Amino acid sequence: MGEQALGEASSQALPPSKGKASAKKPKAPNPESHLAMVRRARRINRELAEVYPYAHPELDFRNPFELLVATVLSAQTTDLRVNQTTPALFAAYPTPEDMAAAAPEDLEELIRPTGFFRAKARSLLGLSQALRDNFGGEVPGRIEDLVNLPGVGRKTANVVLGNAFGVPGITVDTHFGRLVRRWKWTEQEDPEKVEAEICAIFPKSEWTMLSHRVVFHGRRICHARKPACGACPIAPLCPAYGEGETDPEKAKKLLKYEKGGQPGQRLTPPPDYPGLPAPPSGGQP
Protein backbone atom coordinates (compact mmCIF):
# COMPACT_ATOMS: atom_id res chain seq x y z
CA MET A 1 0.00 0.00 0.00
CA GLY A 2 1.41 3.42 -0.95
CA GLU A 3 2.02 6.18 1.60
CA GLN A 4 -0.95 8.25 0.35
CA ALA A 5 -3.36 5.30 0.49
CA LEU A 6 -2.07 4.31 3.94
CA GLY A 7 -2.61 7.83 5.19
CA GLU A 8 -6.14 7.92 3.82
CA ALA A 9 -6.98 4.56 5.38
CA SER A 10 -5.64 5.67 8.72
CA SER A 11 -7.62 8.91 8.54
CA GLN A 12 -10.86 7.10 7.80
CA ALA A 13 -10.31 4.71 10.71
CA LEU A 14 -10.03 7.55 13.25
CA PRO A 15 -13.02 9.01 15.06
CA PRO A 16 -14.17 12.25 13.41
CA SER A 17 -13.20 14.36 16.44
CA LYS A 18 -9.53 13.34 16.11
CA GLY A 19 -9.20 14.02 12.40
CA LYS A 20 -5.73 13.16 11.12
CA ALA A 21 -3.97 12.83 14.48
CA SER A 22 -0.74 10.82 14.19
CA ALA A 23 0.07 7.75 16.25
CA LYS A 24 2.05 8.37 19.44
CA LYS A 25 5.80 7.80 19.26
CA PRO A 26 7.32 5.46 21.84
CA LYS A 27 8.92 7.35 24.68
CA ALA A 28 12.71 7.52 24.66
CA PRO A 29 14.37 6.37 27.87
CA ASN A 30 14.86 9.22 30.29
CA PRO A 31 18.44 10.50 30.34
CA GLU A 32 20.32 9.97 33.57
CA SER A 33 20.09 12.97 35.84
CA HIS A 34 23.25 14.53 37.20
CA LEU A 35 22.33 13.40 40.71
CA ALA A 36 21.81 9.81 39.53
CA MET A 37 25.16 9.89 37.74
CA VAL A 38 26.92 11.13 40.87
CA ARG A 39 25.34 8.37 42.94
CA ARG A 40 26.33 5.76 40.36
CA ALA A 41 29.88 7.14 40.16
CA ARG A 42 30.31 7.02 43.91
CA ARG A 43 28.98 3.49 44.02
CA ILE A 44 31.48 2.46 41.34
CA ASN A 45 34.24 3.97 43.46
CA ARG A 46 33.08 1.98 46.49
CA GLU A 47 32.94 -1.22 44.43
CA LEU A 48 36.43 -0.62 43.03
CA ALA A 49 37.73 -0.03 46.55
CA GLU A 50 36.63 -3.57 47.41
CA VAL A 51 38.11 -5.02 44.23
CA TYR A 52 41.44 -3.19 44.53
CA PRO A 53 42.10 -2.52 48.24
CA TYR A 54 45.80 -2.69 47.35
CA ALA A 55 45.65 -0.06 44.54
CA HIS A 56 48.87 1.97 44.48
CA PRO A 57 51.11 4.00 42.19
CA GLU A 58 52.78 1.52 39.85
CA LEU A 59 56.10 3.34 39.71
CA ASP A 60 58.91 2.27 42.03
CA PHE A 61 60.17 5.16 44.20
CA ARG A 62 61.68 5.81 47.62
CA ASN A 63 61.34 9.59 47.86
CA PRO A 64 59.65 12.54 46.11
CA PHE A 65 62.58 13.11 43.73
CA GLU A 66 62.52 9.51 42.50
CA LEU A 67 58.75 9.66 41.98
CA LEU A 68 59.05 12.94 40.08
CA VAL A 69 61.74 11.56 37.78
CA ALA A 70 59.93 8.25 37.25
CA THR A 71 56.68 10.03 36.37
CA VAL A 72 58.42 12.22 33.80
CA LEU A 73 59.97 9.09 32.28
CA SER A 74 56.60 7.30 32.16
CA ALA A 75 55.31 9.42 29.27
CA GLN A 76 54.71 7.30 26.15
CA THR A 77 55.95 4.08 27.77
CA THR A 78 54.90 1.55 30.41
CA ASP A 79 55.49 1.85 34.12
CA LEU A 80 57.23 -1.52 33.91
CA ARG A 81 59.81 -0.18 31.46
CA VAL A 82 60.41 2.80 33.74
CA ASN A 83 60.78 0.57 36.79
CA GLN A 84 63.31 -1.57 34.94
CA THR A 85 65.27 1.56 33.98
CA THR A 86 65.35 3.64 37.18
CA PRO A 87 67.51 1.41 39.43
CA ALA A 88 70.62 2.14 37.36
CA LEU A 89 69.56 5.77 36.91
CA PHE A 90 69.18 6.45 40.62
CA ALA A 91 72.35 4.54 41.43
CA ALA A 92 74.21 6.97 39.18
CA TYR A 93 72.27 10.12 40.14
CA PRO A 94 70.59 9.73 43.55
CA THR A 95 69.91 13.44 44.16
CA PRO A 96 68.84 16.49 42.13
CA GLU A 97 72.34 17.90 42.54
CA ASP A 98 73.86 14.73 41.07
CA MET A 99 71.46 14.67 38.13
CA ALA A 100 71.84 18.39 37.46
CA ALA A 101 75.56 17.84 36.94
CA ALA A 102 75.13 14.83 34.63
CA ALA A 103 76.57 14.83 31.14
CA PRO A 104 73.56 14.84 28.77
CA GLU A 105 74.85 11.91 26.72
CA ASP A 106 75.34 9.78 29.84
CA LEU A 107 71.84 10.55 31.08
CA GLU A 108 70.36 9.85 27.66
CA GLU A 109 72.01 6.44 27.52
CA LEU A 110 70.63 5.43 30.92
CA ILE A 111 67.06 6.38 30.07
CA ARG A 112 67.13 5.27 26.42
CA PRO A 113 64.82 2.23 27.05
CA THR A 114 61.94 4.57 28.00
CA GLY A 115 61.82 6.20 24.57
CA PHE A 116 62.02 9.87 23.61
CA PHE A 117 65.20 9.84 25.67
CA ARG A 118 66.67 13.09 24.37
CA ALA A 119 63.61 15.15 25.24
CA LYS A 120 63.24 13.38 28.57
CA ALA A 121 66.92 13.95 29.37
CA ARG A 122 66.46 17.68 28.75
CA SER A 123 63.48 17.71 31.11
CA LEU A 124 65.35 15.80 33.81
CA LEU A 125 68.38 18.07 33.57
CA GLY A 126 66.18 21.16 33.64
CA LEU A 127 64.03 20.09 36.58
CA SER A 128 67.07 18.89 38.55
CA GLN A 129 68.83 22.19 38.01
CA ALA A 130 65.69 24.08 39.06
CA LEU A 131 65.39 21.96 42.21
CA ARG A 132 69.06 22.60 43.00
CA ASP A 133 68.97 26.32 42.31
CA ASN A 134 65.48 27.32 43.47
CA PHE A 135 64.37 24.78 46.06
CA GLY A 136 67.50 23.76 47.92
CA GLY A 137 67.58 20.37 46.24
CA GLU A 138 64.11 19.45 47.54
CA VAL A 139 60.96 18.68 45.56
CA PRO A 140 58.35 21.34 46.41
CA GLY A 141 54.99 20.30 47.80
CA ARG A 142 52.88 22.87 45.96
CA ILE A 143 51.30 22.37 42.57
CA GLU A 144 52.11 25.97 41.61
CA ASP A 145 55.82 25.22 41.98
CA LEU A 146 55.76 21.75 40.45
CA VAL A 147 54.06 22.74 37.18
CA ASN A 148 56.75 25.36 36.59
CA LEU A 149 59.48 22.70 36.53
CA PRO A 150 60.66 21.61 33.05
CA GLY A 151 58.68 18.61 31.77
CA VAL A 152 56.14 18.72 34.62
CA GLY A 153 52.42 19.21 33.96
CA ARG A 154 49.36 18.83 36.16
CA LYS A 155 49.24 15.05 35.77
CA THR A 156 52.82 14.62 36.99
CA ALA A 157 52.32 17.21 39.71
CA ASN A 158 49.22 15.44 41.03
CA VAL A 159 51.01 12.08 41.04
CA VAL A 160 53.84 13.53 43.13
CA LEU A 161 51.59 15.50 45.47
CA GLY A 162 49.17 12.65 46.06
CA ASN A 163 51.73 9.88 46.56
CA ALA A 164 54.78 11.63 48.02
CA PHE A 165 53.13 14.41 50.03
CA GLY A 166 49.62 13.12 50.79
CA VAL A 167 47.97 16.06 49.03
CA PRO A 168 44.75 14.81 47.33
CA GLY A 169 44.58 15.10 43.56
CA ILE A 170 43.03 13.53 40.46
CA THR A 171 45.56 12.08 38.02
CA VAL A 172 44.12 12.19 34.51
CA ASP A 173 46.21 9.78 32.47
CA THR A 174 45.10 7.90 29.36
CA HIS A 175 43.37 5.13 31.33
CA PHE A 176 41.59 7.49 33.70
CA GLY A 177 40.25 9.73 30.95
CA ARG A 178 39.12 6.77 28.88
CA LEU A 179 37.19 5.10 31.71
CA VAL A 180 35.46 8.17 33.12
CA ARG A 181 34.16 8.95 29.64
CA ARG A 182 33.14 5.33 29.13
CA TRP A 183 31.24 5.49 32.42
CA LYS A 184 29.55 8.78 31.41
CA TRP A 185 31.01 10.72 34.32
CA THR A 186 32.15 13.39 31.88
CA GLU A 187 32.21 14.10 28.17
CA GLN A 188 35.30 16.31 28.37
CA GLU A 189 38.48 15.44 26.46
CA ASP A 190 40.80 18.09 27.87
CA PRO A 191 42.59 16.62 30.94
CA GLU A 192 42.18 19.77 33.04
CA LYS A 193 38.45 19.90 32.34
CA VAL A 194 38.16 16.18 33.11
CA GLU A 195 40.00 16.77 36.39
CA ALA A 196 37.69 19.63 37.35
CA GLU A 197 34.49 17.70 36.60
CA ILE A 198 35.59 14.54 38.43
CA CYS A 199 36.80 16.54 41.42
CA ALA A 200 33.28 17.96 41.70
CA ILE A 201 31.77 14.46 41.94
CA PHE A 202 33.88 13.05 44.78
CA PRO A 203 35.02 14.22 48.21
CA LYS A 204 38.57 15.57 48.18
CA SER A 205 39.70 12.76 50.49
CA GLU A 206 38.91 10.23 47.73
CA TRP A 207 40.75 11.88 44.85
CA THR A 208 44.13 10.14 45.05
CA MET A 209 42.83 6.64 45.70
CA LEU A 210 40.07 7.06 43.12
CA SER A 211 42.78 7.76 40.56
CA HIS A 212 44.63 4.55 41.47
CA ARG A 213 41.47 2.42 41.42
CA VAL A 214 40.32 3.68 38.04
CA VAL A 215 43.77 3.22 36.49
CA PHE A 216 44.08 -0.27 38.00
CA HIS A 217 40.70 -1.21 36.53
CA GLY A 218 41.62 0.19 33.14
CA ARG A 219 44.87 -1.76 33.01
CA ARG A 220 43.47 -5.04 34.28
CA ILE A 221 39.87 -5.38 33.11
CA CYS A 222 38.41 -2.41 31.24
CA HIS A 223 40.86 -2.37 28.34
CA ALA A 224 40.64 0.17 25.53
CA ARG A 225 40.03 -2.17 22.61
CA LYS A 226 38.48 -5.23 24.19
CA PRO A 227 37.22 -4.76 27.74
CA ALA A 228 36.57 -7.94 29.71
CA CYS A 229 32.90 -7.12 30.34
CA GLY A 230 32.03 -10.69 31.33
CA ALA A 231 34.59 -10.63 34.16
CA CYS A 232 33.91 -7.07 35.31
CA PRO A 233 32.74 -6.63 38.92
CA ILE A 234 31.00 -3.33 38.14
CA ALA A 235 29.24 -4.48 34.96
CA PRO A 236 25.73 -3.73 36.35
CA LEU A 237 26.77 -0.10 36.87
CA CYS A 238 28.44 0.40 33.50
CA PRO A 239 26.56 2.12 30.67
CA ALA A 240 29.09 0.70 28.19
CA TYR A 241 28.58 -2.95 29.18
CA GLY A 242 28.67 -5.11 26.06
CA GLU A 243 31.33 -3.16 24.20
CA GLY A 244 33.73 -5.95 25.08
CA GLU A 245 33.65 -9.72 25.61
CA THR A 246 30.61 -10.70 27.69
CA ASP A 247 31.19 -14.45 27.87
CA PRO A 248 32.64 -15.02 31.38
CA GLU A 249 35.13 -17.70 30.37
CA LYS A 250 36.40 -15.79 27.37
CA ALA A 251 36.53 -12.57 29.39
CA LYS A 252 38.72 -14.20 32.04
CA LYS A 253 41.37 -14.80 29.40
CA LEU A 254 41.57 -11.04 28.81
CA LEU A 255 42.49 -10.19 32.41
CA LYS A 256 45.97 -8.76 33.00
CA TYR A 257 48.51 -8.47 35.80
CA GLU A 258 47.45 -10.05 39.09
CA LYS A 259 43.89 -10.56 37.81
CA GLY A 260 45.30 -12.74 35.05
CA GLY A 261 47.92 -14.44 37.21
CA GLN A 262 50.74 -12.39 35.69
CA PRO A 263 53.43 -10.19 37.28
CA GLY A 264 52.61 -6.57 38.03
CA GLN A 265 54.57 -3.53 36.92
CA ARG A 266 56.58 -2.80 40.06
CA LEU A 267 59.84 -4.55 40.88
CA THR A 268 59.23 -3.62 44.52
CA PRO A 269 55.43 -3.67 45.00
CA PRO A 270 53.80 -2.78 48.33
CA PRO A 271 53.56 -5.58 50.91
CA ASP A 272 49.80 -5.98 50.42
CA TYR A 273 50.04 -6.45 46.64
CA PRO A 274 48.56 -9.91 45.90
CA GLY A 275 50.42 -10.43 42.63
CA LEU A 276 53.98 -11.18 41.61
CA PRO A 277 56.75 -8.58 41.40
CA ALA A 278 57.79 -7.57 37.90
CA PRO A 279 61.11 -8.95 36.65
CA PRO A 280 64.17 -6.67 36.45
CA SER A 281 65.49 -5.58 33.09
CA GLY A 282 66.29 -8.62 30.98
CA GLY A 283 64.29 -10.92 33.25
CA GLN A 284 61.43 -13.10 32.08
CA PRO A 285 57.94 -12.44 33.49
XYZ file of C-alpha atoms in Angstrom:
285
model
C 0.000 0.000 0.000
C 1.409 3.423 -0.955
C 2.017 6.179 1.599
C -0.953 8.254 0.347
C -3.358 5.301 0.494
C -2.071 4.310 3.942
C -2.607 7.834 5.187
C -6.144 7.925 3.821
C -6.984 4.565 5.380
C -5.644 5.668 8.722
C -7.621 8.912 8.536
C -10.860 7.103 7.800
C -10.313 4.713 10.708
C -10.034 7.546 13.246
C -13.023 9.010 15.065
C -14.175 12.254 13.411
C -13.200 14.359 16.438
C -9.531 13.338 16.114
C -9.195 14.023 12.402
C -5.732 13.161 11.124
C -3.966 12.834 14.481
C -0.739 10.821 14.185
C 0.074 7.751 16.252
C 2.047 8.369 19.443
C 5.800 7.801 19.256
C 7.319 5.462 21.838
C 8.922 7.351 24.676
C 12.710 7.518 24.658
C 14.368 6.369 27.865
C 14.856 9.220 30.295
C 18.443 10.503 30.337
C 20.315 9.966 33.570
C 20.088 12.968 35.845
C 23.254 14.531 37.204
C 22.331 13.396 40.710
C 21.807 9.812 39.533
C 25.165 9.888 37.736
C 26.923 11.126 40.868
C 25.335 8.369 42.940
C 26.330 5.758 40.363
C 29.884 7.144 40.163
C 30.312 7.021 43.914
C 28.975 3.488 44.015
C 31.481 2.464 41.338
C 34.242 3.974 43.458
C 33.079 1.977 46.486
C 32.941 -1.221 44.431
C 36.433 -0.616 43.028
C 37.733 -0.026 46.554
C 36.631 -3.569 47.409
C 38.109 -5.024 44.234
C 41.439 -3.187 44.534
C 42.099 -2.522 48.236
C 45.798 -2.691 47.350
C 45.653 -0.061 44.544
C 48.870 1.970 44.484
C 51.105 4.000 42.188
C 52.782 1.523 39.854
C 56.096 3.339 39.714
C 58.914 2.271 42.033
C 60.166 5.159 44.197
C 61.684 5.815 47.617
C 61.343 9.591 47.856
C 59.651 12.537 46.106
C 62.576 13.106 43.731
C 62.524 9.513 42.500
C 58.752 9.656 41.979
C 59.047 12.937 40.085
C 61.744 11.560 37.779
C 59.925 8.249 37.252
C 56.679 10.027 36.374
C 58.419 12.220 33.796
C 59.975 9.093 32.283
C 56.605 7.297 32.165
C 55.315 9.419 29.273
C 54.708 7.304 26.150
C 55.946 4.080 27.766
C 54.904 1.549 30.408
C 55.490 1.852 34.125
C 57.233 -1.520 33.914
C 59.805 -0.181 31.460
C 60.406 2.802 33.736
C 60.782 0.572 36.786
C 63.309 -1.569 34.940
C 65.268 1.563 33.983
C 65.352 3.639 37.179
C 67.511 1.406 39.432
C 70.624 2.145 37.363
C 69.561 5.770 36.908
C 69.176 6.454 40.621
C 72.345 4.536 41.434
C 74.209 6.974 39.177
C 72.266 10.117 40.144
C 70.589 9.731 43.551
C 69.913 13.444 44.160
C 68.842 16.495 42.130
C 72.344 17.899 42.543
C 73.857 14.734 41.069
C 71.463 14.669 38.135
C 71.842 18.390 37.458
C 75.563 17.837 36.943
C 75.135 14.826 34.631
C 76.573 14.827 31.135
C 73.556 14.844 28.773
C 74.848 11.911 26.715
C 75.345 9.777 29.836
C 71.845 10.553 31.085
C 70.357 9.846 27.661
C 72.012 6.440 27.523
C 70.635 5.426 30.915
C 67.056 6.382 30.074
C 67.130 5.266 26.423
C 64.817 2.233 27.053
C 61.940 4.573 28.001
C 61.822 6.198 24.566
C 62.022 9.874 23.605
C 65.201 9.837 25.668
C 66.675 13.095 24.371
C 63.609 15.147 25.240
C 63.242 13.380 28.572
C 66.920 13.953 29.367
C 66.459 17.684 28.747
C 63.478 17.710 31.107
C 65.349 15.799 33.809
C 68.379 18.074 33.572
C 66.175 21.160 33.637
C 64.033 20.092 36.584
C 67.069 18.889 38.550
C 68.830 22.193 38.007
C 65.689 24.080 39.056
C 65.389 21.959 42.212
C 69.056 22.603 43.003
C 68.970 26.322 42.312
C 65.482 27.321 43.472
C 64.366 24.783 46.058
C 67.503 23.758 47.924
C 67.578 20.367 46.241
C 64.107 19.448 47.536
C 60.955 18.682 45.564
C 58.355 21.344 46.412
C 54.992 20.297 47.800
C 52.875 22.874 45.964
C 51.296 22.368 42.567
C 52.109 25.967 41.614
C 55.816 25.220 41.978
C 55.763 21.748 40.454
C 54.064 22.741 37.185
C 56.753 25.356 36.589
C 59.479 22.705 36.528
C 60.656 21.607 33.051
C 58.676 18.611 31.774
C 56.144 18.719 34.622
C 52.417 19.208 33.964
C 49.356 18.832 36.163
C 49.240 15.054 35.769
C 52.818 14.618 36.985
C 52.322 17.211 39.713
C 49.217 15.439 41.030
C 51.015 12.084 41.035
C 53.835 13.530 43.135
C 51.586 15.504 45.473
C 49.171 12.645 46.063
C 51.726 9.880 46.563
C 54.779 11.629 48.019
C 53.127 14.414 50.031
C 49.624 13.120 50.787
C 47.967 16.058 49.026
C 44.754 14.812 47.327
C 44.584 15.104 43.555
C 43.035 13.532 40.463
C 45.563 12.079 38.018
C 44.116 12.191 34.507
C 46.215 9.782 32.473
C 45.105 7.901 29.361
C 43.372 5.126 31.333
C 41.589 7.494 33.697
C 40.248 9.731 30.949
C 39.118 6.769 28.877
C 37.190 5.098 31.707
C 35.457 8.170 33.121
C 34.162 8.952 29.637
C 33.141 5.331 29.128
C 31.238 5.485 32.415
C 29.552 8.784 31.408
C 31.005 10.724 34.324
C 32.149 13.393 31.875
C 32.208 14.104 28.169
C 35.300 16.306 28.372
C 38.479 15.441 26.465
C 40.795 18.090 27.869
C 42.588 16.619 30.939
C 42.184 19.768 33.045
C 38.452 19.903 32.344
C 38.164 16.183 33.114
C 39.998 16.773 36.389
C 37.689 19.631 37.351
C 34.490 17.698 36.603
C 35.592 14.540 38.428
C 36.802 16.536 41.424
C 33.276 17.963 41.701
C 31.770 14.461 41.939
C 33.883 13.052 44.779
C 35.023 14.222 48.208
C 38.571 15.565 48.185
C 39.699 12.761 50.491
C 38.914 10.232 47.729
C 40.751 11.880 44.845
C 44.129 10.144 45.047
C 42.832 6.638 45.704
C 40.068 7.056 43.122
C 42.783 7.758 40.555
C 44.630 4.554 41.467
C 41.474 2.424 41.423
C 40.322 3.678 38.037
C 43.774 3.223 36.491
C 44.080 -0.268 38.005
C 40.705 -1.209 36.534
C 41.620 0.193 33.140
C 44.868 -1.760 33.014
C 43.468 -5.041 34.280
C 39.874 -5.384 33.115
C 38.408 -2.406 31.244
C 40.857 -2.371 28.337
C 40.636 0.170 25.530
C 40.028 -2.166 22.612
C 38.479 -5.225 24.190
C 37.215 -4.762 27.743
C 36.573 -7.939 29.711
C 32.904 -7.124 30.340
C 32.029 -10.691 31.332
C 34.593 -10.629 34.162
C 33.914 -7.065 35.309
C 32.742 -6.633 38.918
C 31.003 -3.332 38.142
C 29.239 -4.478 34.965
C 25.733 -3.730 36.353
C 26.769 -0.102 36.873
C 28.441 0.397 33.502
C 26.557 2.123 30.667
C 29.088 0.696 28.194
C 28.579 -2.953 29.180
C 28.668 -5.106 26.062
C 31.331 -3.156 24.204
C 33.729 -5.952 25.079
C 33.647 -9.720 25.605
C 30.609 -10.702 27.693
C 31.187 -14.450 27.865
C 32.635 -15.019 31.383
C 35.132 -17.699 30.375
C 36.395 -15.791 27.365
C 36.526 -12.573 29.388
C 38.724 -14.199 32.045
C 41.367 -14.802 29.399
C 41.572 -11.037 28.810
C 42.494 -10.185 32.408
C 45.967 -8.765 33.001
C 48.508 -8.470 35.796
C 47.453 -10.051 39.095
C 43.889 -10.561 37.812
C 45.304 -12.741 35.054
C 47.921 -14.445 37.208
C 50.741 -12.390 35.688
C 53.427 -10.190 37.282
C 52.606 -6.574 38.030
C 54.567 -3.527 36.922
C 56.584 -2.802 40.061
C 59.837 -4.551 40.878
C 59.227 -3.618 44.521
C 55.433 -3.675 45.002
C 53.799 -2.781 48.334
C 53.556 -5.581 50.913
C 49.801 -5.983 50.415
C 50.038 -6.448 46.645
C 48.561 -9.908 45.904
C 50.424 -10.427 42.627
C 53.976 -11.184 41.607
C 56.755 -8.580 41.403
C 57.788 -7.572 37.904
C 61.113 -8.951 36.646
C 64.168 -6.670 36.450
C 65.486 -5.575 33.090
C 66.287 -8.617 30.976
C 64.294 -10.924 33.252
C 61.435 -13.102 32.083
C 57.940 -12.443 33.486
